[in-house]
mmCIF file of N, CA and C in Angstrom:
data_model
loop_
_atom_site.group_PDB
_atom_site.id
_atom_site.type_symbol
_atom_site.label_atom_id
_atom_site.label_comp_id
_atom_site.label_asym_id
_atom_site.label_seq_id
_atom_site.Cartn_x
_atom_site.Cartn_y
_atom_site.Cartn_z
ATOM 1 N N UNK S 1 -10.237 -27.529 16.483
ATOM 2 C CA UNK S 1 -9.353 -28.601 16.107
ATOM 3 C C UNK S 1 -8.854 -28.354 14.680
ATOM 4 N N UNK S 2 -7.771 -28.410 14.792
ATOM 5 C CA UNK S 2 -6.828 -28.548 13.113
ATOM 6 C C UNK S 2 -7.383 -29.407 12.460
ATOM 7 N N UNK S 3 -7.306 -29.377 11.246
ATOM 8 C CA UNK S 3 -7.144 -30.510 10.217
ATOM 9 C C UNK S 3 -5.641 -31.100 9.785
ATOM 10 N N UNK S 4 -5.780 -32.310 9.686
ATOM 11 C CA UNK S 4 -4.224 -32.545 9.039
ATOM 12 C C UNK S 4 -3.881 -32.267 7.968
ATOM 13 N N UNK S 5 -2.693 -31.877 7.576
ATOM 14 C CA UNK S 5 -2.233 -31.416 5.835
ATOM 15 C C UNK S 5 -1.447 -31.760 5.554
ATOM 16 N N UNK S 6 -2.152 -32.539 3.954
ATOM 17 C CA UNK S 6 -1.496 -33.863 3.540
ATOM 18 C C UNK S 6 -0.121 -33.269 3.319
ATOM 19 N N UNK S 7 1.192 -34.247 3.560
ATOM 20 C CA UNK S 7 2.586 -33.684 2.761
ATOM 21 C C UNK S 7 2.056 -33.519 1.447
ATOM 22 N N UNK S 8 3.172 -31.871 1.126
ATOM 23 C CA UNK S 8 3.648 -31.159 0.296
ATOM 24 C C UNK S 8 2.399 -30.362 -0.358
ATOM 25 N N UNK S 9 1.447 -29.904 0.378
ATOM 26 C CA UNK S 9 0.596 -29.152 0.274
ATOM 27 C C UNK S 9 1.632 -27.593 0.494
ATOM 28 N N UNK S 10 0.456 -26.687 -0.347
ATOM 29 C CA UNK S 10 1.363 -25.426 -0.571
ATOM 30 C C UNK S 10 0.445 -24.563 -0.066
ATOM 31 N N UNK S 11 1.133 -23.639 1.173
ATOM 32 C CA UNK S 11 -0.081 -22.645 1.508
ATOM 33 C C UNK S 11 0.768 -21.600 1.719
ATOM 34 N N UNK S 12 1.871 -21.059 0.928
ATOM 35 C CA UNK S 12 2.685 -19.951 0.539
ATOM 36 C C UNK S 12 2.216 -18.850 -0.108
ATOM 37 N N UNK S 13 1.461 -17.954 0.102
ATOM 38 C CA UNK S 13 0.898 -16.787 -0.490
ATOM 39 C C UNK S 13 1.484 -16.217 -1.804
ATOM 40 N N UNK S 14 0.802 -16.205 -3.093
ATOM 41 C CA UNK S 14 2.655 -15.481 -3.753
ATOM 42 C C UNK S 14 3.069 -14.316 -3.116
ATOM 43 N N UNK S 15 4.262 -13.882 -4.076
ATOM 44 C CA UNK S 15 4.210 -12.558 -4.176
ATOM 45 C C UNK S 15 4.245 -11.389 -5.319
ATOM 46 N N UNK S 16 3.390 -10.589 -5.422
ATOM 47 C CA UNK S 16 2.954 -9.985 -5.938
ATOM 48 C C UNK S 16 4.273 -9.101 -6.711
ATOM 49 N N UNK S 17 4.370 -8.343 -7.760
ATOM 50 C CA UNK S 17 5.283 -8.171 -8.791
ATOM 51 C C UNK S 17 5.099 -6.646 -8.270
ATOM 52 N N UNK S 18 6.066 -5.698 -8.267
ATOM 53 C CA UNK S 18 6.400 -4.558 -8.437
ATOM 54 C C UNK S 18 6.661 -3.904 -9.500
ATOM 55 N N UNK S 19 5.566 -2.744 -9.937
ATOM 56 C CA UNK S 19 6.441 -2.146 -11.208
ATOM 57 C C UNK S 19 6.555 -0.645 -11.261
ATOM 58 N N UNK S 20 7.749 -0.490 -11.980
ATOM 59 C CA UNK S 20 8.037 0.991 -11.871
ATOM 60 C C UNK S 20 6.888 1.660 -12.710
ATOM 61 N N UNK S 21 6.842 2.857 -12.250
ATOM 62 C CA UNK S 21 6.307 4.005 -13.264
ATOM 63 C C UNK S 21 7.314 5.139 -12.902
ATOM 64 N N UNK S 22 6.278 6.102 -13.664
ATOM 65 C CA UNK S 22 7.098 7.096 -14.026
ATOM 66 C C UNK S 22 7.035 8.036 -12.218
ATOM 67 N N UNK S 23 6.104 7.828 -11.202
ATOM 68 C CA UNK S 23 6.135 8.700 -10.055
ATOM 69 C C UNK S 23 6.688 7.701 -8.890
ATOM 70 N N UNK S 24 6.617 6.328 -9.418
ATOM 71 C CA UNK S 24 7.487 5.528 -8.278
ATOM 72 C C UNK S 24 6.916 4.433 -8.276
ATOM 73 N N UNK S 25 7.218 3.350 -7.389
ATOM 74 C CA UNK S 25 6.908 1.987 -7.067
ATOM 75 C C UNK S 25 5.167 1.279 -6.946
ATOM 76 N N UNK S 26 5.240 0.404 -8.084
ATOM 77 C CA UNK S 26 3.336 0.053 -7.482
ATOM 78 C C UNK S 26 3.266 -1.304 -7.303
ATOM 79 N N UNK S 27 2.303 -2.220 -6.937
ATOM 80 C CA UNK S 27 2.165 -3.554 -6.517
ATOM 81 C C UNK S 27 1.218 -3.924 -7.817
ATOM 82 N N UNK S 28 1.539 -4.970 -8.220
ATOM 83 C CA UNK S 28 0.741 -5.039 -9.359
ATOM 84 C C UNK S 28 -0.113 -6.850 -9.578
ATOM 85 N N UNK S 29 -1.106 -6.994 -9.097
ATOM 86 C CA UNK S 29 -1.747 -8.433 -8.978
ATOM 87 C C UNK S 29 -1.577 -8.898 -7.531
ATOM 88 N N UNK S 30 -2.199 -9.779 -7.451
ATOM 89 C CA UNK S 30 -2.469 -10.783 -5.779
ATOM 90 C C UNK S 30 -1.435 -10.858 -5.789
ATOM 91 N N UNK S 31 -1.461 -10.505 -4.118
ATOM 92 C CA UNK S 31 -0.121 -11.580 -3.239
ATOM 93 C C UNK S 31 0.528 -10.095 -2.441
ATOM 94 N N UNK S 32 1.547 -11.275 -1.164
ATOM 95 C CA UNK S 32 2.043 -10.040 -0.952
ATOM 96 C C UNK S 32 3.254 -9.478 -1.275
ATOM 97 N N UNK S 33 3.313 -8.030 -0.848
ATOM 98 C CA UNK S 33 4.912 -7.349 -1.013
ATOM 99 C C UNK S 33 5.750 -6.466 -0.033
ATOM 100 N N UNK S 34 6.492 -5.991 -0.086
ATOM 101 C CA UNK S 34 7.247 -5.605 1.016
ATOM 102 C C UNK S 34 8.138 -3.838 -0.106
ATOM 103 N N UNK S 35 7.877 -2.666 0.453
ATOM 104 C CA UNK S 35 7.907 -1.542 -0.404
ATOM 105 C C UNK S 35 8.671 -0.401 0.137
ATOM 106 N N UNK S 36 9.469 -0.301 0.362
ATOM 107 C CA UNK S 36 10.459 0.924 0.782
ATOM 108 C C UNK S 36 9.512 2.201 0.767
ATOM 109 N N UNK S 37 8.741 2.781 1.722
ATOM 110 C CA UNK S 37 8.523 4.216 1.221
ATOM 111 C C UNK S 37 9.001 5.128 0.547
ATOM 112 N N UNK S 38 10.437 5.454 0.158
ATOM 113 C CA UNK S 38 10.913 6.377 -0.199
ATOM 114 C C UNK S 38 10.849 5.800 -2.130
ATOM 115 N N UNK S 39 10.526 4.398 -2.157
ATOM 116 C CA UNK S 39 10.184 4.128 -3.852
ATOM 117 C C UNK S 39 8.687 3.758 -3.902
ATOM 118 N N UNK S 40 7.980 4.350 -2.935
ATOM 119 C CA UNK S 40 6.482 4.058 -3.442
ATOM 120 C C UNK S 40 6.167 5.289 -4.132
ATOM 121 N N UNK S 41 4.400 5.685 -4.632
ATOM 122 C CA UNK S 41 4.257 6.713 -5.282
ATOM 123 C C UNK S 41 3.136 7.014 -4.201
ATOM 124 N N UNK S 42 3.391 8.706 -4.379
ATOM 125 C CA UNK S 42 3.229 9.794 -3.129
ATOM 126 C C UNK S 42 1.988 10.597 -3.669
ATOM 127 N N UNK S 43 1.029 11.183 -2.904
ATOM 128 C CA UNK S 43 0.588 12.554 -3.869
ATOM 129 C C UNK S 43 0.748 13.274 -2.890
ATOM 130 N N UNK S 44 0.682 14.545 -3.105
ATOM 131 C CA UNK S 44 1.577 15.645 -2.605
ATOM 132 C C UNK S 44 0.027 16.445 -2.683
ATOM 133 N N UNK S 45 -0.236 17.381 -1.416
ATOM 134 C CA UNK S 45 -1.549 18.258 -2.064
ATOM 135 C C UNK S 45 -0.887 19.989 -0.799
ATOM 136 N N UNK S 46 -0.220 20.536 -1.586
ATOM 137 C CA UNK S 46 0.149 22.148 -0.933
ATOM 138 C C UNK S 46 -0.572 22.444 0.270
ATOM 139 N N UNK S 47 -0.262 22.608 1.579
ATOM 140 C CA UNK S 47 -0.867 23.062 2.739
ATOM 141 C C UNK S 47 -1.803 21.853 3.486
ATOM 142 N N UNK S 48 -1.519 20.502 2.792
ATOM 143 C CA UNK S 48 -2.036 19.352 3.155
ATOM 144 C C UNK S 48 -1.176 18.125 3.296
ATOM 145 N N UNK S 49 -0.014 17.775 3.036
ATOM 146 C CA UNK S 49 1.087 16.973 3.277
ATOM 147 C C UNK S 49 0.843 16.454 2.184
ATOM 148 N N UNK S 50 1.227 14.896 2.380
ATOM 149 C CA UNK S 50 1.531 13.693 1.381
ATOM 150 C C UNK S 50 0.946 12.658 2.005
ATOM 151 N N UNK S 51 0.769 11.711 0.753
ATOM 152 C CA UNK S 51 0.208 10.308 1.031
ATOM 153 C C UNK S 51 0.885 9.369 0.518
ATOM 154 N N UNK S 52 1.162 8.331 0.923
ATOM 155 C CA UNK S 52 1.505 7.221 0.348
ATOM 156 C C UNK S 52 0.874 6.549 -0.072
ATOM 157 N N UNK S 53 0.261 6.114 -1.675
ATOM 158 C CA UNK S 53 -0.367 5.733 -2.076
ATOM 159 C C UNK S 53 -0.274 3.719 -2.733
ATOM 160 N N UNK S 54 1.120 3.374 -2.001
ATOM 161 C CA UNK S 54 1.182 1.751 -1.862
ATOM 162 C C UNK S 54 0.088 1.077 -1.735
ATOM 163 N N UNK S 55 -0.281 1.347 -0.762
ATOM 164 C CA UNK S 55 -2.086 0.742 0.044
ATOM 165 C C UNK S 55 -3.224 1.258 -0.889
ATOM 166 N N UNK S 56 -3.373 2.100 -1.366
ATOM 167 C CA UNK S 56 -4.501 2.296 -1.036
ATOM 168 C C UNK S 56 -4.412 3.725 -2.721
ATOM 169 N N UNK S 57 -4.933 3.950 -3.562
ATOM 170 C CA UNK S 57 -4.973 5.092 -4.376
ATOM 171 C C UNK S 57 -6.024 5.503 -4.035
ATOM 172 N N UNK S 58 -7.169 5.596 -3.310
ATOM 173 C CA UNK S 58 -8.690 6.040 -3.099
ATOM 174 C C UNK S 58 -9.072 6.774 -4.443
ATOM 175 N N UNK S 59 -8.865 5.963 -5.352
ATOM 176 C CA UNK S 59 -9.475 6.166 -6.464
ATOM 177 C C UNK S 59 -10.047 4.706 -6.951
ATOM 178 N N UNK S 60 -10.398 3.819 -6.136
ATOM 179 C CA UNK S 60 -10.768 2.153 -6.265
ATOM 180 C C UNK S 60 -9.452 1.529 -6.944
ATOM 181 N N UNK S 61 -8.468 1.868 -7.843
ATOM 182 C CA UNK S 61 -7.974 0.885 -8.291
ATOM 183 C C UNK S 61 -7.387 0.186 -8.011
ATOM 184 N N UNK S 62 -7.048 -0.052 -6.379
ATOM 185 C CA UNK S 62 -6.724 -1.139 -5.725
ATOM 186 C C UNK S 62 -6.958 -1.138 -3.536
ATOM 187 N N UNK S 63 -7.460 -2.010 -3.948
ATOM 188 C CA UNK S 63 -8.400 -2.582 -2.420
ATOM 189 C C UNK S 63 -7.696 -3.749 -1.619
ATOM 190 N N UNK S 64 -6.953 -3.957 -0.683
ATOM 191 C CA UNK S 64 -6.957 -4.902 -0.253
ATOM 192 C C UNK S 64 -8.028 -5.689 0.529
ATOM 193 N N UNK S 65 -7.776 -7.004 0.247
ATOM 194 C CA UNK S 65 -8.820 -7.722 0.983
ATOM 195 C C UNK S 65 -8.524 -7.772 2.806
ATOM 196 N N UNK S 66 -7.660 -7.679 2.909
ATOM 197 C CA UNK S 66 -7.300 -8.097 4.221
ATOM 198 C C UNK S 66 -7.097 -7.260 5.088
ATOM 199 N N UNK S 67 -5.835 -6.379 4.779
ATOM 200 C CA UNK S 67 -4.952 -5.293 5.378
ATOM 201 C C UNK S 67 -4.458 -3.919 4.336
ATOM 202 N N UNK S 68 -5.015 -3.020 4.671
ATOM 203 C CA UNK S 68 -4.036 -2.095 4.045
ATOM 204 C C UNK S 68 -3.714 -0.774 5.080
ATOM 205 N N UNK S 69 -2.247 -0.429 4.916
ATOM 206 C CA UNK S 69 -1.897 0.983 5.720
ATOM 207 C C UNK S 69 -1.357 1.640 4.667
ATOM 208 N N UNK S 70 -1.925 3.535 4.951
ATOM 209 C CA UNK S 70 -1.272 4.590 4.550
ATOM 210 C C UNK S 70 -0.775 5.425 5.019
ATOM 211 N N UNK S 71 0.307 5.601 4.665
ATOM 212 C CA UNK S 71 1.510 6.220 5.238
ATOM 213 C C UNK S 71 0.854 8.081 5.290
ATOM 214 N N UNK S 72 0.942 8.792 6.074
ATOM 215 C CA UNK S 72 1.227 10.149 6.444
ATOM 216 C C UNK S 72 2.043 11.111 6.001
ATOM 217 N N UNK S 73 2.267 12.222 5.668
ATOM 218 C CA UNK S 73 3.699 12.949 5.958
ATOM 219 C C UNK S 73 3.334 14.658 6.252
ATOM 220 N N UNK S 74 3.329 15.173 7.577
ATOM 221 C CA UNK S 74 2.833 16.695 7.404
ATOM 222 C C UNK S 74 4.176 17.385 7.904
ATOM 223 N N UNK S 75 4.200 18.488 6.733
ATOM 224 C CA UNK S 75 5.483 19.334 6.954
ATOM 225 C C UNK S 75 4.944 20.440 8.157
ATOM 226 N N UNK S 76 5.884 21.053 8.190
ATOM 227 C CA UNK S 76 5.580 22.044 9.498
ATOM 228 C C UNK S 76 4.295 22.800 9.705
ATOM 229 N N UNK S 77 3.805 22.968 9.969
ATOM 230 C CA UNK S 77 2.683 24.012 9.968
ATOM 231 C C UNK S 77 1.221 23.618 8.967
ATOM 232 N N UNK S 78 1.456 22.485 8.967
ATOM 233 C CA UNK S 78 0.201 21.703 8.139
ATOM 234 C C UNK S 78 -0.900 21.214 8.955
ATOM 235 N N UNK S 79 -1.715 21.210 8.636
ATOM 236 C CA UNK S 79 -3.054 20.835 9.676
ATOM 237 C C UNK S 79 -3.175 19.001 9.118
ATOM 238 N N UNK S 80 -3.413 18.394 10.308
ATOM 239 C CA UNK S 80 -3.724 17.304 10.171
ATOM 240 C C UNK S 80 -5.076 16.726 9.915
ATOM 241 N N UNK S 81 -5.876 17.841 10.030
ATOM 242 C CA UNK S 81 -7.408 17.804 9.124
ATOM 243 C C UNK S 81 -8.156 19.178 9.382
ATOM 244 N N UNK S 82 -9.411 19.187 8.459
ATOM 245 C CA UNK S 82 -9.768 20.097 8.529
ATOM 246 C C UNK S 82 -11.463 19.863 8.939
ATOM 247 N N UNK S 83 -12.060 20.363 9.857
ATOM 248 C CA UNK S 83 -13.731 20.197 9.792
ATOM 249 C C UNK S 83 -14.011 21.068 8.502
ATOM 250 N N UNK S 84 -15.052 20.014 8.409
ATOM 251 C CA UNK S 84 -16.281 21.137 7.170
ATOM 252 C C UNK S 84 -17.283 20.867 7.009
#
């Protein structure tokens, strides 16, 4: 069962601020955002593709609580992983 909610209660998520750097687009504080891949920031690793690093830097400095996706990119002849 719902609860009722009193008028003019606010349950609008913010949204979170975008800021440039110098390798491309980052999300910066709570809330959500919406990010063009081609202005997010990428890392690039030779014979291993690219990452989109919007979601996620796997260096901790940013975690979502809820949801996060990272984007892919393998050029021709790139392995999509490696055992070791």
């Amino acid at each position: 069962m719902l609860a009722a909610v009193p008028a003019g209660s606010e349950f609008m998520v913010p949204e979170s601020k975008l800021e440039p750097t110098e390798h491309g687009l980052i999300s910066k504080g709570e809330g959500w955002f919406a990010l063009n891949l081609r202005g997010a920031v990428w890392r690039h690793v030779d014979g291993r593709g690219a990452v989109c690093l919007a979601g996620d830097d796997f260096e901790g400095a940013r975690r979502f609580e809820q949801l996060g996706v990272n984007s892919f990119v393998l050029g021709p002849g790139e392995p999509m992983s490696l055992y070791h």
